[in-house]
Amino acid sequence: MKKRQIVGVAIVFFLITLSLTLFSCGHSHEWGEWSVIEHATCISEGKWERICACGERDIKILQPVAHASNDWIVDKEATLKEPGQKHQVCSVCNQSFNQETIPSITVNSLPAITDTHKDPFRPRYELANCRNLKGKPVVVLIFIDDNESHWTKDEILTFTHKDVLVALNYLEKNASKWDVDLDFVIESYSTPVNNYEIKYEGIVNPDVLNGDATTNVLSHAAADIGSVTNWELYSYYKSIYPNDDIIFLNLLNKPGISYSIHSIMPGTYQFAEHCVIFADYLGEVYPDGACASTIAHEILHQFGAEDYYSSDSRKNLAIQKYPNDIMLWANDNIENNSIGDCTAFSVGWTDVVPEVCYNHRWWE
Ligand SMILES: [Zn+2]
Ligand SMILES: [Zn+2]
Ligand SMILES: [Zn+2]
């Protein structure tokens, strides 16, 4: 029914047009060629005309043409968490057009790492993802709130400058003593500073020796940043930086026993090793800067360094040979710690096997 009405209206309109043309000047016009009066542009109509010998003009209006550009201008880069925005600018009229959303980044899972390295004197060296404490390893700071602790913006800035950066500078300075170039790249996520909502729903167990040193902390943070798994977060950084050595520091503003998860199981896995750092120790509030040695200690773990207090016999040897070594104990003032030849060897700053490694008591 509707369709028929529309056809009827169209036919009547056509007849009116035809009769106007036929009877307006009493003869059948003989039109000349079409000529351009104005070209259509992206902001104005075009106008063409043809003329009959009788002087009658027939005008044809052309709709504006599309804006022209080959290039996109990015207003906001897409991140792992949020889509971005882009638009084009017309090269003729300079108007913006084609506002479009850039989909948020997805990361294809990297192939799992296979450990093949076996060095009897440094069994944790060159395992997992962090293998070279040299060049430009990436440090990812993730300031995490949980149900019983919170970071303020000021606390984050103070902790970053007095603890984290001091620890990183300390490691860079010590690497240079072994002629190793080390220059950390730093990324940072936090709720009040750059509006990433990093919240562990629950309470992060402060006592790793008596609790769960699991992947939970980084996995929760990864979900908040926009990754599905901690491995996807690792893959993301690996796709941005030409580097496998991504150090995740999960930072909690409460007392606890800091730890480092460094995969030592040979085999194939997709697991982002990481550190969980508590700003204070159990039952002890650190002054500003006192956590720097702990941070440096845990980063060294990521690259293969081992604790010197893991057995009494090793601890006793260490007290004699490396009394201030950062793997033996972490001083409130990091400048009172040192990095001896065994620790340097364990992270690959030197390949000279230290004397202590030939002592069977070191391994008991
Ligand atoms: Zn005519
Ligand atoms: Zn235009
Ligand atoms: Zn340790």
Short mmCIF file of C-alpha atoms and ligand atoms in Angstrom, two decimals:
data_model
loop_
_atom_site.label_atom_id
_atom_site.label_comp_id
_atom_site.label_asym_id
_atom_site.label_seq_id
_atom_site.Cartn_x
_atom_site.Cartn_y
_atom_site.Cartn_z
CA MET A 1 0.00 0.00 0.00
CA LYS A 2 2.67 2.49 0.98
CA LYS A 3 4.86 1.60 -1.98
CA ARG A 4 2.08 2.26 -4.48
CA GLN A 5 1.43 5.73 -3.09
CA ILE A 6 5.07 6.71 -3.49
CA VAL A 7 5.14 5.54 -7.12
CA GLY A 8 1.97 7.54 -7.80
CA VAL A 9 3.45 10.75 -6.40
CA ALA A 10 6.63 10.26 -8.44
CA ILE A 11 4.69 9.94 -11.70
CA VAL A 12 2.67 13.07 -11.09
CA PHE A 13 5.85 15.02 -10.28
CA PHE A 14 7.46 13.80 -13.51
CA LEU A 15 4.45 14.92 -15.61
CA ILE A 16 4.53 18.41 -14.07
CA THR A 17 8.27 18.77 -14.80
CA LEU A 18 7.78 17.59 -18.40
CA SER A 19 4.93 20.01 -19.08
CA LEU A 20 6.95 22.96 -17.67
CA THR A 21 9.87 22.12 -19.95
CA LEU A 22 7.70 21.68 -23.01
CA PHE A 23 5.60 24.77 -22.67
CA SER A 24 7.91 27.37 -21.10
CA CYS A 25 9.29 28.67 -24.41
CA GLY A 26 7.24 27.06 -27.11
CA HIS A 27 9.90 24.91 -28.77
CA SER A 28 11.97 21.86 -27.98
CA HIS A 29 15.33 23.16 -26.66
CA GLU A 30 18.48 22.08 -28.39
CA TRP A 31 21.05 22.14 -25.64
CA GLY A 32 24.72 22.79 -26.19
CA GLU A 33 27.52 21.06 -24.29
CA TRP A 34 27.63 21.20 -20.48
CA SER A 35 30.17 23.69 -19.22
CA VAL A 36 31.52 24.29 -15.74
CA ILE A 37 30.62 27.46 -13.91
CA GLU A 38 31.98 26.30 -10.55
CA HIS A 39 33.71 23.09 -9.63
CA ALA A 40 32.30 21.25 -6.61
CA THR A 41 34.70 21.24 -3.63
CA CYS A 42 34.41 19.60 -0.25
CA ILE A 43 32.71 22.72 1.17
CA SER A 44 30.73 24.10 -1.81
CA GLU A 45 28.38 22.83 -4.48
CA GLY A 46 29.43 22.69 -8.12
CA LYS A 47 27.47 24.43 -10.86
CA TRP A 48 27.25 23.33 -14.51
CA GLU A 49 25.15 24.79 -17.27
CA ARG A 50 24.14 24.22 -20.85
CA ILE A 51 22.51 26.78 -23.08
CA CYS A 52 19.97 26.55 -25.83
CA ALA A 53 20.11 28.80 -28.97
CA CYS A 54 17.02 30.55 -27.58
CA GLY A 55 19.06 31.74 -24.60
CA GLU A 56 17.45 29.41 -22.07
CA ARG A 57 19.88 28.07 -19.53
CA ASP A 58 19.74 24.65 -17.90
CA ILE A 59 21.61 24.59 -14.59
CA LYS A 60 22.80 21.47 -12.84
CA ILE A 61 23.94 21.60 -9.20
CA LEU A 62 26.54 19.05 -8.04
CA GLN A 63 26.77 18.02 -4.41
CA PRO A 64 30.03 18.79 -2.52
CA VAL A 65 32.72 16.14 -2.93
CA ALA A 66 34.30 14.20 -0.04
CA HIS A 67 37.09 15.72 2.07
CA ALA A 68 40.53 14.60 1.01
CA SER A 69 43.35 13.22 3.15
CA ASN A 70 45.54 10.17 3.37
CA ASP A 71 46.86 10.76 6.87
CA TRP A 72 45.45 10.16 10.32
CA ILE A 73 46.18 12.39 13.29
CA VAL A 74 46.21 10.56 16.61
CA ASP A 75 44.49 12.53 19.38
CA LYS A 76 44.96 9.86 22.01
CA GLU A 77 47.01 6.68 21.72
CA ALA A 78 45.24 3.45 22.55
CA THR A 79 46.51 1.73 25.66
CA LEU A 80 46.08 -1.71 27.06
CA LYS A 81 43.24 -0.32 29.16
CA GLU A 82 41.48 2.26 27.00
CA PRO A 83 40.79 2.85 23.31
CA GLY A 84 42.33 5.87 21.60
CA GLN A 85 40.99 8.51 19.18
CA LYS A 86 42.12 9.63 15.76
CA HIS A 87 40.86 11.93 13.01
CA GLN A 88 41.75 13.19 9.56
CA VAL A 89 42.19 16.80 8.44
CA CYS A 90 41.15 17.74 4.90
CA SER A 91 44.07 18.93 2.79
CA VAL A 92 41.72 21.30 0.92
CA CYS A 93 39.62 23.00 3.59
CA ASN A 94 41.53 22.07 6.80
CA GLN A 95 38.37 20.78 8.46
CA SER A 96 38.54 17.72 10.74
CA PHE A 97 36.58 14.74 9.60
CA ASN A 98 36.43 10.98 10.14
CA GLN A 99 36.70 11.03 13.93
CA GLU A 100 37.41 7.38 14.77
CA THR A 101 38.14 5.18 17.76
CA ILE A 102 41.40 3.26 17.89
CA PRO A 103 40.73 -0.10 19.54
CA SER A 104 42.61 -0.75 22.76
CA ILE A 105 45.76 -2.79 22.39
CA THR A 106 45.61 -6.53 22.59
CA VAL A 107 48.75 -8.53 22.92
CA ASN A 108 49.29 -11.84 21.31
CA SER A 109 50.73 -14.23 23.80
CA LEU A 110 54.40 -14.71 23.35
CA PRO A 111 55.76 -18.19 23.04
CA ALA A 112 56.72 -19.58 26.39
CA ILE A 113 60.32 -19.45 27.47
CA THR A 114 62.30 -22.62 27.61
CA ASP A 115 65.15 -22.77 30.04
CA THR A 116 68.22 -24.51 28.81
CA HIS A 117 70.91 -22.74 30.76
CA LYS A 118 72.75 -24.79 33.31
CA ASP A 119 75.68 -23.31 35.16
CA PRO A 120 76.65 -25.29 38.25
CA PHE A 121 78.15 -22.23 39.96
CA ARG A 122 75.17 -19.95 39.38
CA PRO A 123 72.17 -22.26 39.07
CA ARG A 124 69.63 -19.40 38.97
CA TYR A 125 71.39 -17.31 36.36
CA GLU A 126 69.78 -16.90 32.92
CA LEU A 127 66.52 -18.47 33.94
CA ALA A 128 63.00 -17.18 33.36
CA ASN A 129 62.50 -13.75 31.77
CA CYS A 130 65.04 -11.53 33.49
CA ARG A 131 68.42 -12.71 32.28
CA ASN A 132 70.60 -9.68 31.69
CA LEU A 133 71.06 -7.06 34.36
CA LYS A 134 72.68 -4.81 31.78
CA GLY A 135 71.60 -2.49 28.98
CA LYS A 136 68.13 -1.05 29.48
CA PRO A 137 65.97 -3.36 31.58
CA VAL A 138 62.46 -2.06 32.17
CA VAL A 139 61.24 -1.53 35.72
CA VAL A 140 57.45 -1.46 36.05
CA LEU A 141 56.33 0.13 39.32
CA ILE A 142 52.85 -0.92 40.35
CA PHE A 143 51.61 0.86 43.47
CA ILE A 144 48.91 -1.39 44.87
CA ASP A 145 46.25 -0.63 47.47
CA ASP A 146 44.63 -3.50 49.32
CA ASN A 147 41.77 -3.62 51.81
CA GLU A 148 44.03 -2.52 54.65
CA SER A 149 46.53 -0.18 52.99
CA HIS A 150 46.56 2.78 50.67
CA TRP A 151 49.09 4.94 48.84
CA THR A 152 48.61 8.71 48.72
CA LYS A 153 50.10 10.68 45.88
CA ASP A 154 52.72 12.22 48.18
CA GLU A 155 53.71 8.83 49.55
CA ILE A 156 54.14 7.49 46.03
CA LEU A 157 56.34 10.40 44.98
CA THR A 158 58.46 10.18 48.12
CA PHE A 159 58.84 6.41 47.86
CA THR A 160 59.70 6.63 44.18
CA HIS A 161 62.44 9.18 44.75
CA LYS A 162 63.89 8.12 48.09
CA ASP A 163 63.62 4.35 47.76
CA VAL A 164 63.05 3.12 44.20
CA LEU A 165 65.31 5.54 42.34
CA VAL A 166 68.00 5.25 45.01
CA ALA A 167 67.95 1.45 44.60
CA LEU A 168 68.15 1.69 40.81
CA ASN A 169 70.97 4.24 40.93
CA TYR A 170 72.81 2.01 43.35
CA LEU A 171 72.59 -0.96 40.98
CA GLU A 172 73.64 1.17 37.99
CA LYS A 173 76.61 2.52 39.91
CA ASN A 174 77.71 -0.96 41.00
CA ALA A 175 77.33 -2.36 37.47
CA SER A 176 79.69 0.30 36.19
CA LYS A 177 82.36 -0.98 38.61
CA TRP A 178 82.28 -4.15 36.51
CA ASP A 179 82.31 -2.17 33.24
CA VAL A 180 78.69 -3.08 32.68
CA ASP A 181 76.36 -0.46 31.19
CA LEU A 182 73.09 -0.44 33.07
CA ASP A 183 70.40 2.18 32.55
CA PHE A 184 66.92 1.30 33.81
CA VAL A 185 63.79 2.41 31.98
CA ILE A 186 60.94 3.17 34.40
CA GLU A 187 57.19 2.76 33.96
CA SER A 188 54.77 3.53 36.77
CA TYR A 189 51.16 2.72 37.56
CA SER A 190 49.17 4.00 40.49
CA THR A 191 45.68 5.04 41.45
CA PRO A 192 46.21 8.65 42.51
CA VAL A 193 49.06 9.59 40.17
CA ASN A 194 47.96 8.37 36.75
CA ASN A 195 44.49 7.10 37.54
CA TYR A 196 45.04 3.42 37.12
CA GLU A 197 42.83 1.77 39.68
CA ILE A 198 45.22 -0.74 41.17
CA LYS A 199 43.41 -2.40 44.02
CA TYR A 200 43.88 -5.88 45.40
CA GLU A 201 40.44 -6.93 46.62
CA GLY A 202 41.42 -8.61 49.83
CA ILE A 203 44.52 -8.47 51.96
CA VAL A 204 47.96 -9.20 50.54
CA ASN A 205 49.56 -11.61 52.99
CA PRO A 206 52.45 -9.72 54.60
CA ASP A 207 54.27 -12.86 55.71
CA VAL A 208 55.47 -14.78 52.70
CA LEU A 209 57.25 -17.29 54.90
CA ASN A 210 53.93 -18.17 56.42
CA GLY A 211 51.56 -17.50 53.55
CA ASP A 212 51.00 -17.40 49.87
CA ALA A 213 53.81 -16.34 47.61
CA THR A 214 51.67 -16.88 44.56
CA THR A 215 51.16 -15.11 41.29
CA ASN A 216 48.07 -13.44 42.72
CA VAL A 217 49.49 -10.01 43.39
CA LEU A 218 50.77 -9.36 39.87
CA SER A 219 47.79 -11.06 38.25
CA HIS A 220 45.37 -8.81 40.12
CA ALA A 221 47.39 -5.76 39.15
CA ALA A 222 47.58 -6.94 35.54
CA ALA A 223 43.79 -7.19 35.41
CA ASP A 224 43.50 -3.61 36.68
CA ILE A 225 45.94 -2.37 34.08
CA GLY A 226 43.92 -4.12 31.37
CA SER A 227 45.68 -7.43 30.78
CA VAL A 228 44.02 -10.75 31.24
CA THR A 229 47.03 -12.42 32.77
CA ASN A 230 50.40 -11.39 34.11
CA TRP A 231 51.96 -13.06 31.08
CA GLU A 232 49.94 -10.79 28.79
CA LEU A 233 51.21 -7.79 30.74
CA TYR A 234 54.74 -9.07 30.30
CA SER A 235 54.07 -9.61 26.58
CA TYR A 236 52.83 -6.05 26.28
CA TYR A 237 56.06 -4.60 27.61
CA LYS A 238 58.09 -6.97 25.52
CA SER A 239 56.24 -5.69 22.44
CA ILE A 240 56.99 -2.06 23.35
CA TYR A 241 60.59 -2.37 24.42
CA PRO A 242 63.18 -4.38 22.58
CA ASN A 243 63.95 -6.20 25.80
CA ASP A 244 63.03 -9.41 27.60
CA ASP A 245 64.15 -8.05 30.94
CA ILE A 246 61.00 -6.62 32.45
CA ILE A 247 61.08 -6.21 36.23
CA PHE A 248 57.69 -5.92 37.93
CA LEU A 249 57.80 -4.27 41.34
CA ASN A 250 54.47 -4.66 43.12
CA LEU A 251 54.59 -2.07 45.89
CA LEU A 252 52.45 -2.18 49.01
CA ASN A 253 52.27 0.61 51.54
CA LYS A 254 52.31 -1.57 54.65
CA PRO A 255 54.67 -3.77 56.64
CA GLY A 256 55.57 -7.20 55.36
CA ILE A 257 58.37 -9.48 54.21
CA SER A 258 59.33 -8.52 50.68
CA TYR A 259 59.95 -11.33 48.23
CA SER A 260 60.91 -12.08 44.69
CA ILE A 261 59.50 -14.85 42.55
CA HIS A 262 62.17 -16.00 40.15
CA SER A 263 61.21 -19.11 38.24
CA ILE A 264 63.85 -21.68 38.71
CA MET A 265 61.96 -24.69 37.45
CA PRO A 266 63.46 -25.75 34.15
CA GLY A 267 60.89 -26.39 31.45
CA THR A 268 58.37 -24.45 29.47
CA TYR A 269 56.09 -21.89 31.06
CA GLN A 270 54.35 -18.57 30.63
CA PHE A 271 54.90 -16.81 33.89
CA ALA A 272 55.94 -13.24 34.61
CA GLU A 273 58.37 -13.32 37.49
CA HIS A 274 58.02 -10.37 39.81
CA CYS A 275 58.80 -8.80 43.17
CA VAL A 276 56.39 -7.91 45.94
CA ILE A 277 57.83 -5.06 48.00
CA PHE A 278 56.42 -3.96 51.34
CA ALA A 279 57.30 -0.37 52.20
CA ASP A 280 57.94 -1.31 55.84
CA TYR A 281 59.20 -4.43 57.57
CA LEU A 282 57.03 -6.53 59.90
CA GLY A 283 56.84 -4.73 63.23
CA GLU A 284 59.11 -1.93 62.04
CA VAL A 285 58.37 1.34 60.26
CA TYR A 286 61.16 2.23 57.89
CA PRO A 287 62.35 5.81 57.65
CA ASP A 288 62.24 7.22 54.10
CA GLY A 289 64.88 5.55 51.98
CA ALA A 290 65.30 2.48 54.17
CA CYS A 291 63.52 0.24 51.66
CA ALA A 292 66.03 0.98 48.88
CA SER A 293 68.34 -1.88 49.86
CA THR A 294 65.40 -4.31 49.92
CA ILE A 295 64.34 -3.22 46.43
CA ALA A 296 67.88 -3.67 45.10
CA HIS A 297 68.12 -7.07 46.83
CA GLU A 298 64.87 -8.31 45.26
CA ILE A 299 65.81 -7.04 41.79
CA LEU A 300 69.10 -8.93 42.06
CA HIS A 301 67.06 -12.07 42.81
CA GLN A 302 65.20 -11.61 39.53
CA PHE A 303 68.50 -11.93 37.70
CA GLY A 304 69.86 -14.94 39.56
CA ALA A 305 71.37 -13.75 42.83
CA GLU A 306 70.74 -16.00 45.83
CA ASP A 307 70.32 -15.23 49.50
CA TYR A 308 73.44 -15.64 51.60
CA TYR A 309 71.43 -16.60 54.68
CA SER A 310 69.72 -19.64 53.16
CA SER A 311 71.87 -22.01 55.24
CA ASP A 312 74.03 -21.55 58.33
CA SER A 313 77.17 -22.75 56.57
CA ARG A 314 76.74 -20.31 53.68
CA LYS A 315 75.80 -17.52 56.07
CA ASN A 316 78.93 -18.06 58.16
CA LEU A 317 81.14 -18.00 55.10
CA ALA A 318 79.38 -14.91 53.81
CA ILE A 319 79.85 -13.09 57.11
CA GLN A 320 83.61 -13.66 56.77
CA LYS A 321 83.96 -12.95 53.05
CA TYR A 322 81.14 -10.52 52.24
CA PRO A 323 80.09 -8.96 55.54
CA ASN A 324 78.21 -6.06 53.89
CA ASP A 325 76.88 -7.83 50.83
CA ILE A 326 73.35 -6.84 49.91
CA MET A 327 72.40 -10.51 49.54
CA LEU A 328 73.40 -11.15 53.15
CA TRP A 329 71.44 -8.33 54.68
CA ALA A 330 69.73 -5.12 53.65
CA ASN A 331 70.89 -2.02 55.50
CA ASP A 332 68.63 0.95 56.26
CA ASN A 333 71.23 3.00 54.39
CA ILE A 334 71.97 1.26 51.12
CA GLU A 335 75.38 2.92 50.95
CA ASN A 336 76.42 0.65 53.82
CA ASN A 337 75.75 -2.38 51.63
CA SER A 338 78.07 -3.67 48.93
CA ILE A 339 77.88 -5.99 45.96
CA GLY A 340 80.69 -8.52 46.12
CA ASP A 341 82.22 -10.64 43.37
CA CYS A 342 79.89 -13.57 44.06
CA THR A 343 76.73 -11.50 43.70
CA ALA A 344 78.17 -9.79 40.62
CA PHE A 345 78.96 -13.23 39.15
CA SER A 346 75.48 -14.56 39.94
CA VAL A 347 73.83 -11.85 37.84
CA GLY A 348 76.33 -12.01 34.99
CA TRP A 349 78.34 -8.83 35.61
CA THR A 350 81.44 -11.01 35.48
CA ASP A 351 82.07 -14.53 34.26
CA VAL A 352 85.00 -15.14 36.57
CA VAL A 353 83.93 -17.82 39.04
CA PRO A 354 84.52 -16.41 42.53
CA GLU A 355 86.70 -18.39 44.90
CA VAL A 356 83.88 -18.96 47.35
CA CYS A 357 82.00 -21.06 44.77
CA TYR A 358 84.73 -23.71 44.99
CA ASN A 359 84.09 -24.10 48.72
CA HIS A 360 81.70 -27.00 49.38
CA ARG A 361 80.43 -25.22 52.50
CA TRP A 362 78.95 -22.56 50.20
CA TRP A 363 76.59 -25.16 48.80
CA GLU A 364 75.61 -26.91 52.03
ZN ZN B 1 15.21 26.94 -26.34
ZN ZN B 2 37.62 19.57 2.87
ZN ZN B 3 66.31 -12.47 49.32
#
